[in-house]
mmCIF file with all atom_site columns, N, CA, C and O in Angstrom:
data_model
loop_
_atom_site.group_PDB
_atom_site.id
_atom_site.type_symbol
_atom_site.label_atom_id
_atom_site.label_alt_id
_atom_site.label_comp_id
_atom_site.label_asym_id
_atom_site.label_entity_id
_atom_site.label_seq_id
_atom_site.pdbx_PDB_ins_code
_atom_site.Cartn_x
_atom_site.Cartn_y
_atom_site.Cartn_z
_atom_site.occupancy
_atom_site.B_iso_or_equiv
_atom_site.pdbx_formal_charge
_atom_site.auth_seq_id
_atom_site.auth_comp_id
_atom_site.auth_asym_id
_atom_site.auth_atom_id
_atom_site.pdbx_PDB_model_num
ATOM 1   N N  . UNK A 1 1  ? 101.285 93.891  63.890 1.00 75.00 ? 45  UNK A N  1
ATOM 2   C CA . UNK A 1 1  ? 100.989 92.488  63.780 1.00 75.00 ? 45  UNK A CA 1
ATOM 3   C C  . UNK A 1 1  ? 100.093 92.088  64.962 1.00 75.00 ? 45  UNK A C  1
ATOM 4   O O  . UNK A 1 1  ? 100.375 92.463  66.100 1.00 75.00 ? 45  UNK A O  1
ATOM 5   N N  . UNK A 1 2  ? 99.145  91.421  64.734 1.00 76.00 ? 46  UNK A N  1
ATOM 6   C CA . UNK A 1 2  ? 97.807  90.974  65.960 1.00 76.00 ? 46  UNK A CA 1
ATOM 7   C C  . UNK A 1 2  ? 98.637  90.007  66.399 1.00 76.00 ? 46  UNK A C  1
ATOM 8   O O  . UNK A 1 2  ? 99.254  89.111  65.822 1.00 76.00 ? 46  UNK A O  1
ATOM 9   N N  . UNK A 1 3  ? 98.516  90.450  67.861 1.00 78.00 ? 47  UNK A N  1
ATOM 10  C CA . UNK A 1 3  ? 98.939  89.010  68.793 1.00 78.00 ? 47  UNK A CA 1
ATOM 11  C C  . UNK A 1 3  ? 98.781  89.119  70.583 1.00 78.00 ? 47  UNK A C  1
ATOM 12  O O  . UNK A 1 3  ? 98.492  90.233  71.020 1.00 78.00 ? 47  UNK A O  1
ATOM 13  N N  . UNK A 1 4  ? 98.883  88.499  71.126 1.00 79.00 ? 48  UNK A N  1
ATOM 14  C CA . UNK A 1 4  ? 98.178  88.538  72.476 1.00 79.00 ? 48  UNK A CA 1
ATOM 15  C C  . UNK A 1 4  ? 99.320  88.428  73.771 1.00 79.00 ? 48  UNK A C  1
ATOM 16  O O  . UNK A 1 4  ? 99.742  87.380  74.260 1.00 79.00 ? 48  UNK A O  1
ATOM 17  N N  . UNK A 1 5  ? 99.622  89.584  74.100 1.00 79.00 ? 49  UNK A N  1
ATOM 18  C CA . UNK A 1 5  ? 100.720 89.778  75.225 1.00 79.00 ? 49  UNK A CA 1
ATOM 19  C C  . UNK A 1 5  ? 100.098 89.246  76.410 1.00 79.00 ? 49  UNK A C  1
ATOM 20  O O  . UNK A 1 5  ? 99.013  89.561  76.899 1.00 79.00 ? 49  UNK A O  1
ATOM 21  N N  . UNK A 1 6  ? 100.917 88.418  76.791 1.00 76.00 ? 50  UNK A N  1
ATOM 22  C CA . UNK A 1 6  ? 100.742 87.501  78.077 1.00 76.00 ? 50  UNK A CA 1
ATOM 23  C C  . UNK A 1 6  ? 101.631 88.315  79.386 1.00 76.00 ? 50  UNK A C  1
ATOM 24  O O  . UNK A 1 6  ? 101.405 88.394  80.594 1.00 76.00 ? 50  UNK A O  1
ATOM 25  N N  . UNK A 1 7  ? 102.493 88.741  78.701 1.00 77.00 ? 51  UNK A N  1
ATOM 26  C CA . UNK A 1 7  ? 103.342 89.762  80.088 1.00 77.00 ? 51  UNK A CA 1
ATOM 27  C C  . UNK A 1 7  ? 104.674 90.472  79.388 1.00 77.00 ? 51  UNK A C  1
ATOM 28  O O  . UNK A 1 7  ? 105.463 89.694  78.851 1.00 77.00 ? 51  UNK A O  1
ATOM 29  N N  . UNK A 1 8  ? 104.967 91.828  79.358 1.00 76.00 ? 52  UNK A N  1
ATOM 30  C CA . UNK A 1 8  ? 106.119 92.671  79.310 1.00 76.00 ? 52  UNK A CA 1
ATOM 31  C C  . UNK A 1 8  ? 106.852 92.131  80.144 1.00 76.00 ? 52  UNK A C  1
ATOM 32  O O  . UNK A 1 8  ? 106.424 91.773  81.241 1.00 76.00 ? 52  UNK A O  1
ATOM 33  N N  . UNK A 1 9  ? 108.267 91.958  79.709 1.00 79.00 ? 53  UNK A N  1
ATOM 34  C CA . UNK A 1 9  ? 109.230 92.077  80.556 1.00 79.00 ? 53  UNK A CA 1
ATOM 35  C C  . UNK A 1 9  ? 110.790 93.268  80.007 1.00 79.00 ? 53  UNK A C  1
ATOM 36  O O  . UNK A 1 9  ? 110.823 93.612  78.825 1.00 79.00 ? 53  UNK A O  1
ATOM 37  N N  . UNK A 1 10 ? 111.474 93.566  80.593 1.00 80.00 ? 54  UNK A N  1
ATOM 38  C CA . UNK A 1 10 ? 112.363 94.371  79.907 1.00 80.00 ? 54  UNK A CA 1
ATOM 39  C C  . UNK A 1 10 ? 113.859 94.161  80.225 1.00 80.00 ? 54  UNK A C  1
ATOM 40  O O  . UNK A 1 10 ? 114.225 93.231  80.944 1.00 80.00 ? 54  UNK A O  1
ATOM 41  N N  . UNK A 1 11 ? 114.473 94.796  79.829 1.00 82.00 ? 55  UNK A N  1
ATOM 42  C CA . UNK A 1 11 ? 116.191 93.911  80.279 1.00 82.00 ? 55  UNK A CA 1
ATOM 43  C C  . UNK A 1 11 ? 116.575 94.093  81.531 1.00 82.00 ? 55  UNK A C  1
ATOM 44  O O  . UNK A 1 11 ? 117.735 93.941  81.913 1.00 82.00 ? 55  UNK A O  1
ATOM 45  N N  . UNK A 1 12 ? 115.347 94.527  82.451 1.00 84.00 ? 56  UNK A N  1
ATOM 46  C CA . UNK A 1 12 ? 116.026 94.571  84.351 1.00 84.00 ? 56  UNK A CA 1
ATOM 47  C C  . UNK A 1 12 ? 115.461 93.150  84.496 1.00 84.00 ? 56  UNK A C  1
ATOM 48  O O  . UNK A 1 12 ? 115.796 92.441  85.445 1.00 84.00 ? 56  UNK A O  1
ATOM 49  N N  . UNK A 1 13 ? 114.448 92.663  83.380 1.00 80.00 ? 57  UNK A N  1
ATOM 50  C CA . UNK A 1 13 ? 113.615 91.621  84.254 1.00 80.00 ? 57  UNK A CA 1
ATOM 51  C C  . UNK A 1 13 ? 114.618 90.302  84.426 1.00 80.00 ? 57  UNK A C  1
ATOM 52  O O  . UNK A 1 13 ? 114.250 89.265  84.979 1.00 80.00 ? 57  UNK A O  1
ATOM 53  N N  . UNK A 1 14 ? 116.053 90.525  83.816 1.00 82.00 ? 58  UNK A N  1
ATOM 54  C CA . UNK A 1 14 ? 116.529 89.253  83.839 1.00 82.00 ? 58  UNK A CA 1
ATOM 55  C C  . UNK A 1 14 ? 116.704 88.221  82.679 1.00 82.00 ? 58  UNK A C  1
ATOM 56  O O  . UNK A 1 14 ? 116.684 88.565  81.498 1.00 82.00 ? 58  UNK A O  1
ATOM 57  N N  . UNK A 1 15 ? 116.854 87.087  83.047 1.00 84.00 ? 59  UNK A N  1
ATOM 58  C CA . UNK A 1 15 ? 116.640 85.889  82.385 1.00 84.00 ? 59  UNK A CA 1
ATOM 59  C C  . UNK A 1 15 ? 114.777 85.259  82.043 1.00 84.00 ? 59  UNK A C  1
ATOM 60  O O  . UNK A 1 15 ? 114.155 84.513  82.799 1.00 84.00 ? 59  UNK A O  1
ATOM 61  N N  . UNK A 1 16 ? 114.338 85.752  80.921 1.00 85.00 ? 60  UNK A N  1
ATOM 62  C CA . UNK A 1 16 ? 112.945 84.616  80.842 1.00 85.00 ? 60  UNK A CA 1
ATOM 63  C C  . UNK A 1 16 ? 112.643 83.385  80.962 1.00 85.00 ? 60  UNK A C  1
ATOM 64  O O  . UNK A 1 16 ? 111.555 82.974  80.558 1.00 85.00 ? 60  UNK A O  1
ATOM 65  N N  . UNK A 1 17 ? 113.653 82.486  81.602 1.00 88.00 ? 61  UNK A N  1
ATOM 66  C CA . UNK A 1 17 ? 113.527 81.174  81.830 1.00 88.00 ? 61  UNK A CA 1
ATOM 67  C C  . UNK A 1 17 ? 113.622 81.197  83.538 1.00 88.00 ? 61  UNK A C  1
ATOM 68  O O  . UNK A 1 17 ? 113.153 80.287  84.221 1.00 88.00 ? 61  UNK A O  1
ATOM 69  N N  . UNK A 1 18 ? 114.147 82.112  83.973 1.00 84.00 ? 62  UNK A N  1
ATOM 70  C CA . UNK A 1 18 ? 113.517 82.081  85.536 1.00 84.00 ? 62  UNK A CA 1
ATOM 71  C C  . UNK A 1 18 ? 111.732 82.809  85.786 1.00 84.00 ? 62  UNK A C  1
ATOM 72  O O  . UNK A 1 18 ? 110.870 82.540  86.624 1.00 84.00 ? 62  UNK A O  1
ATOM 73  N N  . UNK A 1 19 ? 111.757 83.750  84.683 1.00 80.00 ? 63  UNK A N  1
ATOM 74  C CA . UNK A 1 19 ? 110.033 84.505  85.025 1.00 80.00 ? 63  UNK A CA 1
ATOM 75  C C  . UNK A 1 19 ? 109.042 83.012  84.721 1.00 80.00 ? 63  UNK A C  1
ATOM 76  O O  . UNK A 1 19 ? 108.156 82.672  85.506 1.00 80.00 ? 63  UNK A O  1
ATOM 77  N N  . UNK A 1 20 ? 109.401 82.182  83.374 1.00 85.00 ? 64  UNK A N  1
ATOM 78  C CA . UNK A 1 20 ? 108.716 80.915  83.285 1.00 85.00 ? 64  UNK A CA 1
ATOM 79  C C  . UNK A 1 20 ? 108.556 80.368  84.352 1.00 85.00 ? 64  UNK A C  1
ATOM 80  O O  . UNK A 1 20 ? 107.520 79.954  84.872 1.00 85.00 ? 64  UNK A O  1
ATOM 81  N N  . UNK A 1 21 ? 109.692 80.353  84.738 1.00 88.00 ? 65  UNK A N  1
ATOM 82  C CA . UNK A 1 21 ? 110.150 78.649  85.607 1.00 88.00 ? 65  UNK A CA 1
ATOM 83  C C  . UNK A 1 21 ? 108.906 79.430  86.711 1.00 88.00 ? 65  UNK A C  1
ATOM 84  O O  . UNK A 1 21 ? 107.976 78.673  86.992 1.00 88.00 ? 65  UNK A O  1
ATOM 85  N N  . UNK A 1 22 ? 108.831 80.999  87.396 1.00 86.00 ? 66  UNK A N  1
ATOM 86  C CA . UNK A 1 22 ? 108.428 81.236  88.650 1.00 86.00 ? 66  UNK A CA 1
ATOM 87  C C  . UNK A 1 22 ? 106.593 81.211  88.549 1.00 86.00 ? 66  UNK A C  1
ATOM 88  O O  . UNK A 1 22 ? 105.757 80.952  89.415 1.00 86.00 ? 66  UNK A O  1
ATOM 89  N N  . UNK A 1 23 ? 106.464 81.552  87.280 1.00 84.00 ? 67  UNK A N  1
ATOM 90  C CA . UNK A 1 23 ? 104.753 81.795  86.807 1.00 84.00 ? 67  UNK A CA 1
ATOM 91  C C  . UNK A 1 23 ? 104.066 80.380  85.990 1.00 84.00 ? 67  UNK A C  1
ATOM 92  O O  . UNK A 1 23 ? 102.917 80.371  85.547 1.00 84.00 ? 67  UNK A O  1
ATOM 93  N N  . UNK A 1 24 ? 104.767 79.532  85.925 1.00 86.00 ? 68  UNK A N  1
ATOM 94  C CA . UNK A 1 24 ? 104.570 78.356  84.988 1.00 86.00 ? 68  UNK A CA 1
ATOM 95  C C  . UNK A 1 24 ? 102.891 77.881  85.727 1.00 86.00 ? 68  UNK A C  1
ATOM 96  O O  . UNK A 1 24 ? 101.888 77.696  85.037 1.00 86.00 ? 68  UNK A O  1
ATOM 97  N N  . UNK A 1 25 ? 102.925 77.794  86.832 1.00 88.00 ? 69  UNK A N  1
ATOM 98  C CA . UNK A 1 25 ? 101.978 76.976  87.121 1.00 88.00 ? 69  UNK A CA 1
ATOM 99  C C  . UNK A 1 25 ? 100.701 78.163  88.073 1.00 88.00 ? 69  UNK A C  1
ATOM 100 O O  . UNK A 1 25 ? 100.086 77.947  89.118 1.00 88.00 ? 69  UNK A O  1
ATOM 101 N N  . UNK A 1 26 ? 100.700 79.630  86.982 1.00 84.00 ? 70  UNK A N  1
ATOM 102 C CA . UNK A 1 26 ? 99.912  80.361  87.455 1.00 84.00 ? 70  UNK A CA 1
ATOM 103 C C  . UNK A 1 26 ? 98.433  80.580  86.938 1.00 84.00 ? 70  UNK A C  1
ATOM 104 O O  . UNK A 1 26 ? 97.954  80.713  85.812 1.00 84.00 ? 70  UNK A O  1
ATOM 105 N N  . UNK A 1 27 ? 97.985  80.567  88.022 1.00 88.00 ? 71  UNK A N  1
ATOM 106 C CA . UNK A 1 27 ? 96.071  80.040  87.195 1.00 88.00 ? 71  UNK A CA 1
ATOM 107 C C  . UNK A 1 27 ? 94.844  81.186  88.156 1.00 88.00 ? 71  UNK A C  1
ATOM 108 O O  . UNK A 1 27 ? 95.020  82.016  89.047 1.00 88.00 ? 71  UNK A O  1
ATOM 109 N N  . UNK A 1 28 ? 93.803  80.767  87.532 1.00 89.00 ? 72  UNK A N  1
ATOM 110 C CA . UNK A 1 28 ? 92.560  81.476  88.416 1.00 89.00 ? 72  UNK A CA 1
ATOM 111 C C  . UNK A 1 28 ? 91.256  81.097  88.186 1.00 89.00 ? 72  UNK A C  1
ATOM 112 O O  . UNK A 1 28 ? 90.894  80.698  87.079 1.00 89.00 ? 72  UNK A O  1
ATOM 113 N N  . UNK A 1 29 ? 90.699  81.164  88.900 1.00 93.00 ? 73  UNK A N  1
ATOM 114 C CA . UNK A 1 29 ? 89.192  80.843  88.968 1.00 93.00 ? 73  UNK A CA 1
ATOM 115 C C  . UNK A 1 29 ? 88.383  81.147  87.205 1.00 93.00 ? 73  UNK A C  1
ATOM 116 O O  . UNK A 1 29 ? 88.458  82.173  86.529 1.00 93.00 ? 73  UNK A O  1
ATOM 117 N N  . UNK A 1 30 ? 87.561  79.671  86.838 1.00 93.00 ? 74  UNK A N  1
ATOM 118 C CA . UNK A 1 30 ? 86.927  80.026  85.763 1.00 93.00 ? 74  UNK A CA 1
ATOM 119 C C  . UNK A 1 30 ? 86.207  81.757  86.046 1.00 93.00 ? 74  UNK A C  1
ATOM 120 O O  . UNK A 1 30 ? 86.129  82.323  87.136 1.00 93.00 ? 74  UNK A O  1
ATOM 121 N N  . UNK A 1 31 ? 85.760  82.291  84.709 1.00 92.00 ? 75  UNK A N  1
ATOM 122 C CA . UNK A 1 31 ? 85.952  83.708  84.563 1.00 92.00 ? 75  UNK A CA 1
ATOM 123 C C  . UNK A 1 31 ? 84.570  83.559  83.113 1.00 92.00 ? 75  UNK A C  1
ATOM 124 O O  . UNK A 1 31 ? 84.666  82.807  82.144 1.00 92.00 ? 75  UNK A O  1
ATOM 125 N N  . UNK A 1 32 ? 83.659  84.306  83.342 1.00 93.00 ? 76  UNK A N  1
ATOM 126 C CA . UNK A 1 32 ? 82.752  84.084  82.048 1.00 93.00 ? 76  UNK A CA 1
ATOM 127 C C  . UNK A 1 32 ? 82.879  86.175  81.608 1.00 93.00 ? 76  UNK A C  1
ATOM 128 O O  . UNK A 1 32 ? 83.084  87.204  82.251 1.00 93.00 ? 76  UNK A O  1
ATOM 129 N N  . UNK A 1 33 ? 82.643  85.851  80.366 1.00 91.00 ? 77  UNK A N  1
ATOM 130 C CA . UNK A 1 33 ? 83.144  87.445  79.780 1.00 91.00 ? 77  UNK A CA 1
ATOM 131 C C  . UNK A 1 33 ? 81.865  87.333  78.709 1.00 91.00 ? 77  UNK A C  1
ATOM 132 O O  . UNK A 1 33 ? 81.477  86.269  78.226 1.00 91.00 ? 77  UNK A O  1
ATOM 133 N N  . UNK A 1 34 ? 81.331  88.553  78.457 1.00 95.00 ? 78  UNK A N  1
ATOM 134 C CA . UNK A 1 34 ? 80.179  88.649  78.073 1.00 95.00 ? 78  UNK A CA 1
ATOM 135 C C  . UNK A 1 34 ? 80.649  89.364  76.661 1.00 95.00 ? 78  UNK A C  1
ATOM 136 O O  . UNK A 1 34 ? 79.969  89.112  75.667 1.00 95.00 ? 78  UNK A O  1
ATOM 137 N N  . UNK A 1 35 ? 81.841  90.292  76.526 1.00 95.00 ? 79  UNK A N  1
ATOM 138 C CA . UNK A 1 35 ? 82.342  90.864  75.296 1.00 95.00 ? 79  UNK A CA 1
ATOM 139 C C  . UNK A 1 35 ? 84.420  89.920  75.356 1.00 95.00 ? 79  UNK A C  1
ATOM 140 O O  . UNK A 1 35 ? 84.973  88.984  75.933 1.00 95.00 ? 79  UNK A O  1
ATOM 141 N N  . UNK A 1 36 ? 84.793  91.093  74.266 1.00 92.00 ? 80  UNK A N  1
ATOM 142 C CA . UNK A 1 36 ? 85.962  91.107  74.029 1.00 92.00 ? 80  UNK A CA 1
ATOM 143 C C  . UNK A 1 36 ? 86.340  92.294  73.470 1.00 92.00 ? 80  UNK A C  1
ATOM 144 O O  . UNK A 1 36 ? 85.746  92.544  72.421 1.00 92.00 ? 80  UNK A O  1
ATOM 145 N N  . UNK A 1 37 ? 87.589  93.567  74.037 1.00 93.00 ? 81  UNK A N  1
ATOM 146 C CA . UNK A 1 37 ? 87.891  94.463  74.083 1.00 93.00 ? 81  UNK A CA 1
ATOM 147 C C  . UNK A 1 37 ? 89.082  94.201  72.176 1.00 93.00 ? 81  UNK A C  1
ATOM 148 O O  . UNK A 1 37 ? 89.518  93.095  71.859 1.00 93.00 ? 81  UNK A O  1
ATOM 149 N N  . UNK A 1 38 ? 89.168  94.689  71.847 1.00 92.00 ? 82  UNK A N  1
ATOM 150 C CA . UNK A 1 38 ? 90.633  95.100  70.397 1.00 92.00 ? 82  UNK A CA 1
ATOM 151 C C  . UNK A 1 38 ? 91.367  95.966  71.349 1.00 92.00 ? 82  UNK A C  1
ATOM 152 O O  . UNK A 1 38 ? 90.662  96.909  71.706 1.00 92.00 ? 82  UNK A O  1
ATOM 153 N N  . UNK A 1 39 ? 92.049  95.964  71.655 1.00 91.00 ? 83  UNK A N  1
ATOM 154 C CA . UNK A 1 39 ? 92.999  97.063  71.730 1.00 91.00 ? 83  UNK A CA 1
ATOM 155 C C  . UNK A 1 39 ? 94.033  97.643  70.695 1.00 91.00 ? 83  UNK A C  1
ATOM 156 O O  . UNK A 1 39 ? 94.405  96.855  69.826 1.00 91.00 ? 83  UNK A O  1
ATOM 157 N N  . UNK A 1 40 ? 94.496  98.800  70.678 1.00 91.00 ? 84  UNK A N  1
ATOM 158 C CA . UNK A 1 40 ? 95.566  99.070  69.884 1.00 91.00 ? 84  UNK A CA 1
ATOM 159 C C  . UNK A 1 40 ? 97.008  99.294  70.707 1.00 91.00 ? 84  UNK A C  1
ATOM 160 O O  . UNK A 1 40 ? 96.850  100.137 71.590 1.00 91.00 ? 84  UNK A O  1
ATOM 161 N N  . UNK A 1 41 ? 97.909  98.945  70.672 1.00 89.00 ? 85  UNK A N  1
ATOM 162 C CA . UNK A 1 41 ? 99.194  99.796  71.833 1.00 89.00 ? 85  UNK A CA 1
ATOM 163 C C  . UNK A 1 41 ? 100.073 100.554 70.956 1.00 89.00 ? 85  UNK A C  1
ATOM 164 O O  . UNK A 1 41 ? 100.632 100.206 69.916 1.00 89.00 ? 85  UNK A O  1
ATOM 165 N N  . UNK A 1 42 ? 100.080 101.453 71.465 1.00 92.00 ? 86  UNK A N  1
ATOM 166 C CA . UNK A 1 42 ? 101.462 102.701 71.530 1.00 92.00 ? 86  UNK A CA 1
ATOM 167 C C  . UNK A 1 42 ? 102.559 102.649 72.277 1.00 92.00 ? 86  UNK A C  1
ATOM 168 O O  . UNK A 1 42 ? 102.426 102.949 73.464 1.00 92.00 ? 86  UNK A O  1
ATOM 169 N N  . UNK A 1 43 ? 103.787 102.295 71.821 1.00 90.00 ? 87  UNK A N  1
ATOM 170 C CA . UNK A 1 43 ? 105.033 102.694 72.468 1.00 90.00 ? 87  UNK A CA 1
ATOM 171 C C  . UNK A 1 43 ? 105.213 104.065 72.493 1.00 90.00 ? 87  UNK A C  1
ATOM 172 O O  . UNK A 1 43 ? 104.696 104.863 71.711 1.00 90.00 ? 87  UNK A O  1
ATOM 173 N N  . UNK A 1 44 ? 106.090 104.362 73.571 1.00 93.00 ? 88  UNK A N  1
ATOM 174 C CA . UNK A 1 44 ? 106.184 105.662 73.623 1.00 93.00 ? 88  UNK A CA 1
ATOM 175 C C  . UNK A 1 44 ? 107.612 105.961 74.403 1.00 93.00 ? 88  UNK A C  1
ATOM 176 O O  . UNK A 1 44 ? 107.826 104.849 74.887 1.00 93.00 ? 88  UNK A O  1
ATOM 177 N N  . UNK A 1 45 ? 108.296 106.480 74.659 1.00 94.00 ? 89  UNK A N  1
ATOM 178 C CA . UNK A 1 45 ? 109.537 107.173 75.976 1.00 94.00 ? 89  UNK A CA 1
ATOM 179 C C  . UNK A 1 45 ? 109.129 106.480 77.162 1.00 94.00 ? 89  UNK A C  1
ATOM 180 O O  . UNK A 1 45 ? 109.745 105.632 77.807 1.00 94.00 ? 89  UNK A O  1
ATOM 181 N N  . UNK A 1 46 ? 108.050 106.950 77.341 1.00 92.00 ? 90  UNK A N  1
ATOM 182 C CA . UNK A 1 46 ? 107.713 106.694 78.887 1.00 92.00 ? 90  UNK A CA 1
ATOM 183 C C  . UNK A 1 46 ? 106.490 104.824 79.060 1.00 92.00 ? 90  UNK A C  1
ATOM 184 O O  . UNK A 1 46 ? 105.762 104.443 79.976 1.00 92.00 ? 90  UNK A O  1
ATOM 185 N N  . UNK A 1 47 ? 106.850 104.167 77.664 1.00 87.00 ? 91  UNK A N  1
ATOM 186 C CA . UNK A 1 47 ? 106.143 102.585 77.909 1.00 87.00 ? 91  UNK A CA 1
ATOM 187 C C  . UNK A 1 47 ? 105.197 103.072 76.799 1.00 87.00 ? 91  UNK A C  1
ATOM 188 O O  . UNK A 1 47 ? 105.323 104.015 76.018 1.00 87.00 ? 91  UNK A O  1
ATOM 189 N N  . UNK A 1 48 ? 104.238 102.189 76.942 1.00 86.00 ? 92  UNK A N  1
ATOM 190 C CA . UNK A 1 48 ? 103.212 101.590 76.469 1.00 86.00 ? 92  UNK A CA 1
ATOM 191 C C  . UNK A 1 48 ? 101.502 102.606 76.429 1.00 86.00 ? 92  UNK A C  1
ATOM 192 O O  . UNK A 1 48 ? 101.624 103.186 77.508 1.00 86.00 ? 92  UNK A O  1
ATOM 193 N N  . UNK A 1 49 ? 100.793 102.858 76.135 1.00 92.00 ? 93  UNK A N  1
ATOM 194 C CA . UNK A 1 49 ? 99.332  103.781 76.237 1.00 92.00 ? 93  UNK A CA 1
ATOM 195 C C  . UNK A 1 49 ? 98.601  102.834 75.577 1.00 92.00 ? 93  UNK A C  1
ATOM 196 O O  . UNK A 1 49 ? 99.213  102.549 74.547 1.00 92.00 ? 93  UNK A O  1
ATOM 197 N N  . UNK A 1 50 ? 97.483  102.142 75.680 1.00 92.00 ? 94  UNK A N  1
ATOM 198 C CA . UNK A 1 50 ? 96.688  101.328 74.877 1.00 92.00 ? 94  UNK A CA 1
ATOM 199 C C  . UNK A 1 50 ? 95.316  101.820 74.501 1.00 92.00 ? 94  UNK A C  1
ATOM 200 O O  . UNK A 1 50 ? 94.442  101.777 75.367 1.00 92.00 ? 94  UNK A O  1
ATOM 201 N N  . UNK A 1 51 ? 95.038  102.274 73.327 1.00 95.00 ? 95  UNK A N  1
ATOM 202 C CA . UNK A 1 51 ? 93.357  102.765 72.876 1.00 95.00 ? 95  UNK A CA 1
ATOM 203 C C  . UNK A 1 51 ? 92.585  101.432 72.211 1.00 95.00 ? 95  UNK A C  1
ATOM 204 O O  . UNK A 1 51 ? 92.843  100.578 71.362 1.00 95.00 ? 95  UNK A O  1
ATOM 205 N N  . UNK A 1 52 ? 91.401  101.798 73.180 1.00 96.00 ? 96  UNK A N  1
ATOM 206 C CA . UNK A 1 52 ? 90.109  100.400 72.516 1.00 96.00 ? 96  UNK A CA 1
ATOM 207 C C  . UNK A 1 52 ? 90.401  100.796 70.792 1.00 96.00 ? 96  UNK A C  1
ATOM 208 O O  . UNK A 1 52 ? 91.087  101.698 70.312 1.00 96.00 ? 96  UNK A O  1
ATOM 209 N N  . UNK A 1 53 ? 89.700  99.881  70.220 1.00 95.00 ? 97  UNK A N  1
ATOM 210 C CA . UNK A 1 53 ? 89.921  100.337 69.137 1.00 95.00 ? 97  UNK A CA 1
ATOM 211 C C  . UNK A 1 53 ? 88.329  99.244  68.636 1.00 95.00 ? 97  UNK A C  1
ATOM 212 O O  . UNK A 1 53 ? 87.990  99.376  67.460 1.00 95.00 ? 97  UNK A O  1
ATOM 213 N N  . UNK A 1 54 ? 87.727  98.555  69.251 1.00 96.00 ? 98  UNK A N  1
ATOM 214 C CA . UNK A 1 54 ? 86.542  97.547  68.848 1.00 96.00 ? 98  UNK A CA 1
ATOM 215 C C  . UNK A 1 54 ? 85.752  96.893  69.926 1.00 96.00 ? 98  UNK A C  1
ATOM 216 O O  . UNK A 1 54 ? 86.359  95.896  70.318 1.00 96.00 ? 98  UNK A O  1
ATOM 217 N N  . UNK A 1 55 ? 84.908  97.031  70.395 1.00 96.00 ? 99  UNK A N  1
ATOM 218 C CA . UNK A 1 55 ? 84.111  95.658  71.425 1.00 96.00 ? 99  UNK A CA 1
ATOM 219 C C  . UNK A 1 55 ? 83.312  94.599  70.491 1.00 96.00 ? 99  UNK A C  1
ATOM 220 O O  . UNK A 1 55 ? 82.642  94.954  69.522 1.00 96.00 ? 99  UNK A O  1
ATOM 221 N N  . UNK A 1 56 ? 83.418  93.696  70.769 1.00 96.00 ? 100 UNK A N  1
ATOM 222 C CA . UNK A 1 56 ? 83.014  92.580  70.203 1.00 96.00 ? 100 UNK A CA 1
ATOM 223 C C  . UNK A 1 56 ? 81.798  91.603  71.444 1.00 96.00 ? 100 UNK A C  1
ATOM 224 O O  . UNK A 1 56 ? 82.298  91.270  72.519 1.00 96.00 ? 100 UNK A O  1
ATOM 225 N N  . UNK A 1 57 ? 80.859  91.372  71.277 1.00 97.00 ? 101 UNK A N  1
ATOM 226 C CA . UNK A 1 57 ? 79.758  91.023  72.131 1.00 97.00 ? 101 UNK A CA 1
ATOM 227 C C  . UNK A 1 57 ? 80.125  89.326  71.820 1.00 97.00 ? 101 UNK A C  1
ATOM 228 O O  . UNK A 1 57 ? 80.490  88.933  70.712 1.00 97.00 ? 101 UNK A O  1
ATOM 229 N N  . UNK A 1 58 ? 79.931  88.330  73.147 1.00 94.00 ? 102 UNK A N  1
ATOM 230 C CA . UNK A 1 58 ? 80.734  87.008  72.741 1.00 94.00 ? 102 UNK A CA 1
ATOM 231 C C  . UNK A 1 58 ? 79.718  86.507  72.928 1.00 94.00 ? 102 UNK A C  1
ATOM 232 O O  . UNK A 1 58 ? 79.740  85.410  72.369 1.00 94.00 ? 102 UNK A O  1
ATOM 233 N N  . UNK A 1 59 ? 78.311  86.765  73.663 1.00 80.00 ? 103 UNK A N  1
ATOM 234 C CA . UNK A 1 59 ? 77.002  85.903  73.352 1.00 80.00 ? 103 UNK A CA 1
ATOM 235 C C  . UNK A 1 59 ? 76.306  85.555  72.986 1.00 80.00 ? 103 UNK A C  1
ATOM 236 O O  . UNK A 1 59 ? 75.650  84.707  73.591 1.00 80.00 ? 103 UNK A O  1
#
């Protein structure tokens, strides 16, 4: 299913209403991007492996 991971967390990370409460108001400098990567992810034993799978040119 396509969708856009903002951050892993796993059952050491706790409660997700304290990771909110601590990142809520986390930001950064405007950012200009010339493409956009697809990725695909793989679970695996040992986490996650991610293969491009498309570049997309955004100009």
């Amino acid at each position: 299913m396509p969708h856009i991971t903002l951050a892993r967390l796993n059952r050491s990370s706790g409660p997700v209403d304290a990771f909110l409460a601590a990142h809520a108001a986390l930001t950064s400098a405007a950012m200009r991007f010339d493409h956009l990567v697809l990725y695909e992810s793989h679970l695996g034993p040992d986490g996650a492996w991610y293969e491009p799978v498309a570049r997309y040119p955004l100009a």
